[in-house]
Coordinates of C-alpha atoms and ligand atoms in Angstrom, one line a residue:
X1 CA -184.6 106.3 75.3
X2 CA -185.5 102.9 77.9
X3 CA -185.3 99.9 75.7
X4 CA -188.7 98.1 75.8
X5 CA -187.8 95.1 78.6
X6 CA -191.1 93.6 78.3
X7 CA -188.9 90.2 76.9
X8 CA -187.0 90.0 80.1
X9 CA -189.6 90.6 82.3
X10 CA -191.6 87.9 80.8
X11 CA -189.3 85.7 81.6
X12 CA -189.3 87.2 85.1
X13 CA -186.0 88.8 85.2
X14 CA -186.7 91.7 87.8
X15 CA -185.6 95.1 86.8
X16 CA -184.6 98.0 88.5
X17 CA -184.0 101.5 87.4
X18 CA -181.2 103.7 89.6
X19 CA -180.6 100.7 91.9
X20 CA -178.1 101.1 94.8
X21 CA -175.6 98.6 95.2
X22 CA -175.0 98.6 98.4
X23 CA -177.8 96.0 98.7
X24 CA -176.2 93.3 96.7
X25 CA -173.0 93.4 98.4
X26 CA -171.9 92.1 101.8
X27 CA -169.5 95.2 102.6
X28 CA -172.8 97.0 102.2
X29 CA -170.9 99.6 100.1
X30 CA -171.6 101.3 96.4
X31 CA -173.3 103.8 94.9
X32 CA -176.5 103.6 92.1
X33 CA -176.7 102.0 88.6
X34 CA -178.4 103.1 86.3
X35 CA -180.2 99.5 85.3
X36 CA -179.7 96.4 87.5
X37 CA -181.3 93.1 86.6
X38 CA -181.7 90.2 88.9
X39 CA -181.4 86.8 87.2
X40 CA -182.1 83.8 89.4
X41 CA -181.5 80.8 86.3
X42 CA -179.5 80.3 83.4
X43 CA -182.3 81.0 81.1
X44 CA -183.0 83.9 82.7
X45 CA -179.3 85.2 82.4
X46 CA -178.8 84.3 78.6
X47 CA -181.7 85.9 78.0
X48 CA -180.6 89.4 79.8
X49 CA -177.3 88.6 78.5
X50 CA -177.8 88.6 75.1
X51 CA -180.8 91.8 75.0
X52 CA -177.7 93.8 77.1
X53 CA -175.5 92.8 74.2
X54 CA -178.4 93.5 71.3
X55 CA -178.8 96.7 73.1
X56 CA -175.1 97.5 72.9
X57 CA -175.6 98.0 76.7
X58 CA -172.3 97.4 78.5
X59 CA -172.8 95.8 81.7
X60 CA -171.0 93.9 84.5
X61 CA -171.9 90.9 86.5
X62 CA -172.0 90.3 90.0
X63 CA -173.0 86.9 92.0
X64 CA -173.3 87.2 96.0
X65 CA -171.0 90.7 96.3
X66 CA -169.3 89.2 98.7
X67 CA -165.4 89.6 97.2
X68 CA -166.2 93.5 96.1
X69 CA -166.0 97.1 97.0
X70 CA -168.2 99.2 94.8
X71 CA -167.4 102.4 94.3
X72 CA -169.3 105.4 96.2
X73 CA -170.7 107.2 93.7
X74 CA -171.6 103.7 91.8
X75 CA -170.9 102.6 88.5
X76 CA -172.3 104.1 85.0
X77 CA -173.1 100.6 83.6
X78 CA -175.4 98.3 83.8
X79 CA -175.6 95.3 86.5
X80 CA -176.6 92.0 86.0
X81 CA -177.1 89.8 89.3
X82 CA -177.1 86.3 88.8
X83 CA -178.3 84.4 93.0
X84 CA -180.7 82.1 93.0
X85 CA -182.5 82.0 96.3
X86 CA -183.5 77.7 95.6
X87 CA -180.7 75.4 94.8
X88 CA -180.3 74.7 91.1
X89 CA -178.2 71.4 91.5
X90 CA -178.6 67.3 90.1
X91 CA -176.5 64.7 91.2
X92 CA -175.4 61.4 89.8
X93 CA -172.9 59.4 92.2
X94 CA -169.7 60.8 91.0
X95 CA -170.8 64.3 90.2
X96 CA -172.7 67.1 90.7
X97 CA -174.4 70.0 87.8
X98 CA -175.0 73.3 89.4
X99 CA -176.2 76.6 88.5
X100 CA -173.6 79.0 88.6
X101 CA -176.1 81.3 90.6
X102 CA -176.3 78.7 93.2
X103 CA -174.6 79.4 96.8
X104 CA -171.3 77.6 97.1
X105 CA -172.6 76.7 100.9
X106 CA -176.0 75.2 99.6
X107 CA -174.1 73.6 97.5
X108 CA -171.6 72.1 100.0
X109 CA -174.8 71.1 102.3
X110 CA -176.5 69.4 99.3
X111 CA -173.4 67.6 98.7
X112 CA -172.9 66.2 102.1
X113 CA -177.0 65.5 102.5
X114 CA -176.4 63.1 99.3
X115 CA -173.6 61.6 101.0
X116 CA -171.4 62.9 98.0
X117 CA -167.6 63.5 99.3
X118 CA -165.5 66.2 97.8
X119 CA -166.8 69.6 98.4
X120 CA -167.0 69.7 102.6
X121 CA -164.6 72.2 102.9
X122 CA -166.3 75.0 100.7
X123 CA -169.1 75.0 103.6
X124 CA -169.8 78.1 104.9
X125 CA -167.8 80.3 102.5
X126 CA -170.3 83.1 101.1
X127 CA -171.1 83.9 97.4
X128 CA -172.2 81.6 94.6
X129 CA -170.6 78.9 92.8
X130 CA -170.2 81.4 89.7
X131 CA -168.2 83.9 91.8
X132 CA -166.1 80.2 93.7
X133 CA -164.9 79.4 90.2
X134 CA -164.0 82.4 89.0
X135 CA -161.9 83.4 92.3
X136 CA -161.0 79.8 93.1
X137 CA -162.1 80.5 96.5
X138 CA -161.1 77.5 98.8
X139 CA -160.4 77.0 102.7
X140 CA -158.2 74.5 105.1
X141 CA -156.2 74.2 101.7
X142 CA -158.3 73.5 98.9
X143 CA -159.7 74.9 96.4
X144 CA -163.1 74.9 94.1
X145 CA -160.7 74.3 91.3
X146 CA -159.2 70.6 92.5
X147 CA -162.7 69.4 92.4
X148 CA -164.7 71.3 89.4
X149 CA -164.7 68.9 85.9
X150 CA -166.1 71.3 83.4
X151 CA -168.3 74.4 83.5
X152 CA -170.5 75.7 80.8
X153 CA -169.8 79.5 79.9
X154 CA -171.5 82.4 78.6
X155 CA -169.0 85.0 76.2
X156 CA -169.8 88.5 76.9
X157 CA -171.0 88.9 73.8
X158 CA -173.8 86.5 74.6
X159 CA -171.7 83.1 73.0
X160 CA -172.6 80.3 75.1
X161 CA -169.3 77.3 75.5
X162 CA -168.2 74.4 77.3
X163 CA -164.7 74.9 79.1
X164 CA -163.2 72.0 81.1
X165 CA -161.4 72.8 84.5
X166 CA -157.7 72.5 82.8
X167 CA -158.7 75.0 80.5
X168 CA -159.4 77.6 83.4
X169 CA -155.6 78.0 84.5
X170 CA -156.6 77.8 88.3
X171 CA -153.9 79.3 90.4
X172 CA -154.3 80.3 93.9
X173 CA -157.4 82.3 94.5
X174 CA -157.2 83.3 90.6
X175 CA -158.3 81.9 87.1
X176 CA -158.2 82.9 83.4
X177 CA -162.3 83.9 83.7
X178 CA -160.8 87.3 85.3
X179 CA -159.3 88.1 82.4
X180 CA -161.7 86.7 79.9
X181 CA -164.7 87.8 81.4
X182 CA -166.7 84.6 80.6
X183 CA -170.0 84.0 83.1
X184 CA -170.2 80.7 84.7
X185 CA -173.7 79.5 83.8
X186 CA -173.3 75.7 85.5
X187 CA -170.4 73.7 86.5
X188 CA -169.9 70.3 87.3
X189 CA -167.8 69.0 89.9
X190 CA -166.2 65.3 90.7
X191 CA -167.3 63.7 93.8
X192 CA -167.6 60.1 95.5
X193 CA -170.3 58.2 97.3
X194 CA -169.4 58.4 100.9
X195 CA -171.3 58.2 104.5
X196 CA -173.7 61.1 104.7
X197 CA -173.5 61.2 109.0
X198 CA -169.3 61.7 108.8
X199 CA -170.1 64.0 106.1
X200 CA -172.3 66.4 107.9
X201 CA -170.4 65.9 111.4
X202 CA -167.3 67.3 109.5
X203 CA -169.3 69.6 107.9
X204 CA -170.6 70.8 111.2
X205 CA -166.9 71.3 112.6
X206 CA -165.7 73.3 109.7
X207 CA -168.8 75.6 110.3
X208 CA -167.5 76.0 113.6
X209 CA -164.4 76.2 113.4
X210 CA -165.5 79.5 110.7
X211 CA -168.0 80.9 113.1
X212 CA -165.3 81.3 115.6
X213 CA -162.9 83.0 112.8
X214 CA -164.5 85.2 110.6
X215 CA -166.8 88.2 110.9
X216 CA -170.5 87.5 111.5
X217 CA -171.9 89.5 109.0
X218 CA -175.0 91.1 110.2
X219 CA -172.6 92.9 113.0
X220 CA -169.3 93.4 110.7
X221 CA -170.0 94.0 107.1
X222 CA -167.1 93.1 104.9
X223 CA -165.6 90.7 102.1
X224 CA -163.6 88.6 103.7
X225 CA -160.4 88.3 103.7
X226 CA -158.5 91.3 101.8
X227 CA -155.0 90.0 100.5
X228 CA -154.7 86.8 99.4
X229 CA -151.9 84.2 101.5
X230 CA -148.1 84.8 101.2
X231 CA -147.0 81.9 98.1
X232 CA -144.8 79.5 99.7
X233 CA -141.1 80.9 100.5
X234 CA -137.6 78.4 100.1
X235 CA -138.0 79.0 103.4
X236 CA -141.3 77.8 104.4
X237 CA -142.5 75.5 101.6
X238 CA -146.3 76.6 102.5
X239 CA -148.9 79.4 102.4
X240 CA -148.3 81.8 104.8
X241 CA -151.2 83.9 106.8
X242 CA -151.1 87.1 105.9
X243 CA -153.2 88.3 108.6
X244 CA -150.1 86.6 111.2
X245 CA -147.7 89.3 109.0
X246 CA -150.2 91.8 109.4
X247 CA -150.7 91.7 113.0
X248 CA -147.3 91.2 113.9
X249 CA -146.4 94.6 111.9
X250 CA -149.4 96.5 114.2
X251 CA -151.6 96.8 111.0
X252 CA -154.5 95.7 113.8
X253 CA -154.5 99.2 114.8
X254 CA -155.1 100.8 111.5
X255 CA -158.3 102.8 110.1
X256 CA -159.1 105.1 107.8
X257 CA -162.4 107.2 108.2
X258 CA -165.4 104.2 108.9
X259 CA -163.2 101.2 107.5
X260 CA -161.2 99.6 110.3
X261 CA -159.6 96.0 111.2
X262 CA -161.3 93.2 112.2
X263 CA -160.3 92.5 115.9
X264 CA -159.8 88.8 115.8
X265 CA -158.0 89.0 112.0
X266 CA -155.6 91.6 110.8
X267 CA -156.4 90.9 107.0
X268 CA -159.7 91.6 107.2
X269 CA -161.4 95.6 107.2
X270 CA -165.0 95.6 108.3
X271 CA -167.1 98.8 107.9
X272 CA -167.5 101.0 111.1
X273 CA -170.1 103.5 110.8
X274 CA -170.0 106.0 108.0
X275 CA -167.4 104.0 106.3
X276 CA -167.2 104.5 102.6
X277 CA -165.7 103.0 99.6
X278 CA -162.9 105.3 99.6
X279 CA -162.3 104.6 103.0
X280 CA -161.5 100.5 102.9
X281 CA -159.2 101.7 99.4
X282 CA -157.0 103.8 101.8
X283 CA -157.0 101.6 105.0
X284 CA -156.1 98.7 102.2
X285 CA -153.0 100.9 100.7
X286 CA -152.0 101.4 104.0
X287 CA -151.7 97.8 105.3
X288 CA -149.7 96.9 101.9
X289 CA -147.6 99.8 102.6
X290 CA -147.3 98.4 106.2
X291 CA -146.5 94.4 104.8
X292 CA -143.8 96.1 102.1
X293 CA -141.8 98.6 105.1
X294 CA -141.7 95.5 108.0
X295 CA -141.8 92.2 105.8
X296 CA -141.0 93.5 102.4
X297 CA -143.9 91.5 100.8
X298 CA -145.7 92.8 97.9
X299 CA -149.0 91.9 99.1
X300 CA -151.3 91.1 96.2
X301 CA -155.7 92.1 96.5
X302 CA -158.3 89.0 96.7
X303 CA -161.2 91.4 97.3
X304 CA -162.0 93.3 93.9
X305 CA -162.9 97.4 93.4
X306 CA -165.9 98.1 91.3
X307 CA -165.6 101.8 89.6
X308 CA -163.9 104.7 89.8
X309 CA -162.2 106.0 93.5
X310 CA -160.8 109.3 94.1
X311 CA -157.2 109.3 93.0
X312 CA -156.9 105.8 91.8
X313 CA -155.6 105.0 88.2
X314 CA -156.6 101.3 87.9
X315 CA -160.1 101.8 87.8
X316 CA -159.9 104.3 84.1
X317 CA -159.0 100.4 82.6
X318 CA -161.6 98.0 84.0
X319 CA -164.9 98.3 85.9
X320 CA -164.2 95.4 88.0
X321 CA -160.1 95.6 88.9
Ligands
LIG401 C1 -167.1 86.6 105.8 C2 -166.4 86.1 104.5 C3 -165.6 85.0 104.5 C4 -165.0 84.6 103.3 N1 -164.3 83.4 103.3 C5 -163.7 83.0 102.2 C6 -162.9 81.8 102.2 O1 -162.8 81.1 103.2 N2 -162.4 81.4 101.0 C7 -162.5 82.1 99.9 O2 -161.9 81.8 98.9 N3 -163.2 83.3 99.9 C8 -163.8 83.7 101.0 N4 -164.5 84.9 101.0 C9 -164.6 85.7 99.8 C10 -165.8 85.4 98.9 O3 -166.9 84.7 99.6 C11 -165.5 84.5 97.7 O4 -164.5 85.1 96.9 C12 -166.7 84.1 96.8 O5 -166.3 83.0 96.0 C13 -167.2 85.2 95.9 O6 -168.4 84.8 95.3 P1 -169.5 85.9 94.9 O7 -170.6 85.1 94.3 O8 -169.9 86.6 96.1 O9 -168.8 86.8 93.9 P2 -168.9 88.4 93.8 O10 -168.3 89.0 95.0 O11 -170.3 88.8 93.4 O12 -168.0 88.6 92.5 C14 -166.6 88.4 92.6 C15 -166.0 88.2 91.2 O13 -166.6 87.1 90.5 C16 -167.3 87.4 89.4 N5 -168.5 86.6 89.3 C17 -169.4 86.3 90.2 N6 -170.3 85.4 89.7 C18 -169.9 85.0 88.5 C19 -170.3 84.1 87.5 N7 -171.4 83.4 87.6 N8 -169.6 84.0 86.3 C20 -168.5 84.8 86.1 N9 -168.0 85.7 87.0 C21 -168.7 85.8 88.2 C22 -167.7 88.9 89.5 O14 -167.8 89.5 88.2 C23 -166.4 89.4 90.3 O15 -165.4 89.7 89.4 C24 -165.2 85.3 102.1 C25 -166.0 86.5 102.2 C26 -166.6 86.9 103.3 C27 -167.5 88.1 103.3

């Protein structure tokens, strides 16, 4: 029987029945759900969050889908999207309270229009601040996780906390909210005062300097980067490119069915036409393989699977893996 969602849509959570996922994510990949409910504010979400829960309705959450692959034939639990389209932020001069639905990059812009120094280099990286935290996504060496103070939670089972950033375990491009599960409702992060014109000049070279990098979206869906950066070596003593060890093995030449390598960045697949889900799992086993035989590197995943793919183990224990 539908449960009755005339509470949630009250509170103007939009709901959709058989949704396809392929919408929500920047690979432009994934198969149907069978309900899909798009929260845009923290009341909103605790709301869905706990009917889901009251409903003993399992569910997943997503933010921007711009770090996933769903699965083809799409996922046999219920999604809950939590993007707001408006900024949810407020600022005092040393930090800054933002919805966790609120894009990283709006976030970044708001930061540098306040004149508030300390979040310039997440400009331009896709996704919201929910999805930043929990990966600890970063760029030109840093990372969400130098800069956030606290965040306020939300248990699975609808429990709402406050966490502060110690008690996240931020390692490189990870934290313990993968494991846990937790949603990042807000977060506040440490900044300074500091002179709004240097802040949005730099701001506009990092933009750049991205532009002329990374995929443009509209032409080359995808999620970024796929394996995360080599861990410093003895030898090195920094993070190495992965995409340098990539390209110098040939992996620039690789493909499997649609999914293929970005030309200008051998760690990245984009989707060539009727590439599937199935498709970017085997190109990605294949540039690991690749890495292991000419580098012997144990390359480990930034982007995440959603569901079940033909053949693959991993996805029985967790729907996001
Ligand atoms: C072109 C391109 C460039 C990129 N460049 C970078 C880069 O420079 N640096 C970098 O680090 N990453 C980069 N990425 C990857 C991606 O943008 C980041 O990982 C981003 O932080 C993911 O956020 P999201 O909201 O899209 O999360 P999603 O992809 O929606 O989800 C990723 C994970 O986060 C979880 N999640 C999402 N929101 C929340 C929340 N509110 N609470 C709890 N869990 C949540 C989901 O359950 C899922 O497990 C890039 C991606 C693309 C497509």
């Amino acid at each position: 029987m539908t449960p009755d969602f005339t509470p949630l849509k009250a509170l103007g959570v939009i709901i959709e029945h058989n949704a396809p996922l392929w919408k929500w994510t920047t690979f432009q990949l994934g198969g149907p759900c069978p309900y899909f409910f798009s929260c845009s504010t923290p009341e909103q979400l605790e709301a869905t969050v706990k009917f889901l829960v009251a409903q003993k309705i399992l569910f997943i959450l997503i933010g921007g889908g711009s770090n996933l692959v769903i699965s083809d034939e799409g996922i046999n639990c219920a999604v809950v999207r939590y993007v707001s389209l408006q900024p949810l932020i407020s600022h005092t001069p040393n930090d800054i309270t933002v919805s966790g639905s609120t894009s990283l990059d709006k976030l970044a812009l708001y930061a540098a229009e306040h004149g508030l120094e300390g979040l310039n280099y997440t400009s331009g990286i896709p996704g919201t601040v929910g999805g930043a935290v929990v990966g600890n996504a970063g760029a030109f060496g840093k990372q969400v996780g130098d800069v956030l103070r606290s965040v306020t939670l939300l248990s699975s089972a609808g429990i709402k906390h406050e966490a502060t950033a110690q008690e996240l375990g931020f390692t490189y491009r990870n934290s313990r909210l993968k494991e846990t599960g937790d949603i990042v409702v807000s977060a506040v992060f440490s900044v300074r005062p500091a002179d709004r014109v240097i802040l949005l000049k730099e701001r506009d070279e990092l933009l750049k300097i991205r532009w002329e990098k990374h995929p443009d979206l509209k032409k080359y869906p995808c999620a970024g980067s796929f394996f995360r950066n080599i861990e410093p070596t003895s030898k090195a003593q920094r993070r190495q490119a992965t995409g340098w060890f990539l390209e110098q093995a040939g992996g620039k030449n690789l493909s499997v069915g649609g999914a293929r390598i970005f030309e200008e960045h051998a760690n990245i697949i984009v989707k060539g036409q009727d590439c599937r889900a199935s498709d970017v799992y085997e190109l990605s086993q294949k540039m690991a393989a690749l890495a292991k035989k000419a580098f012997d590197l144990d390359l480990v995943r930034e982007v995440r699977f959603v569901g079940k793919l033909p053949g693959v183990k991993e996805s029985e224990k967790n729907i996001i893996w």
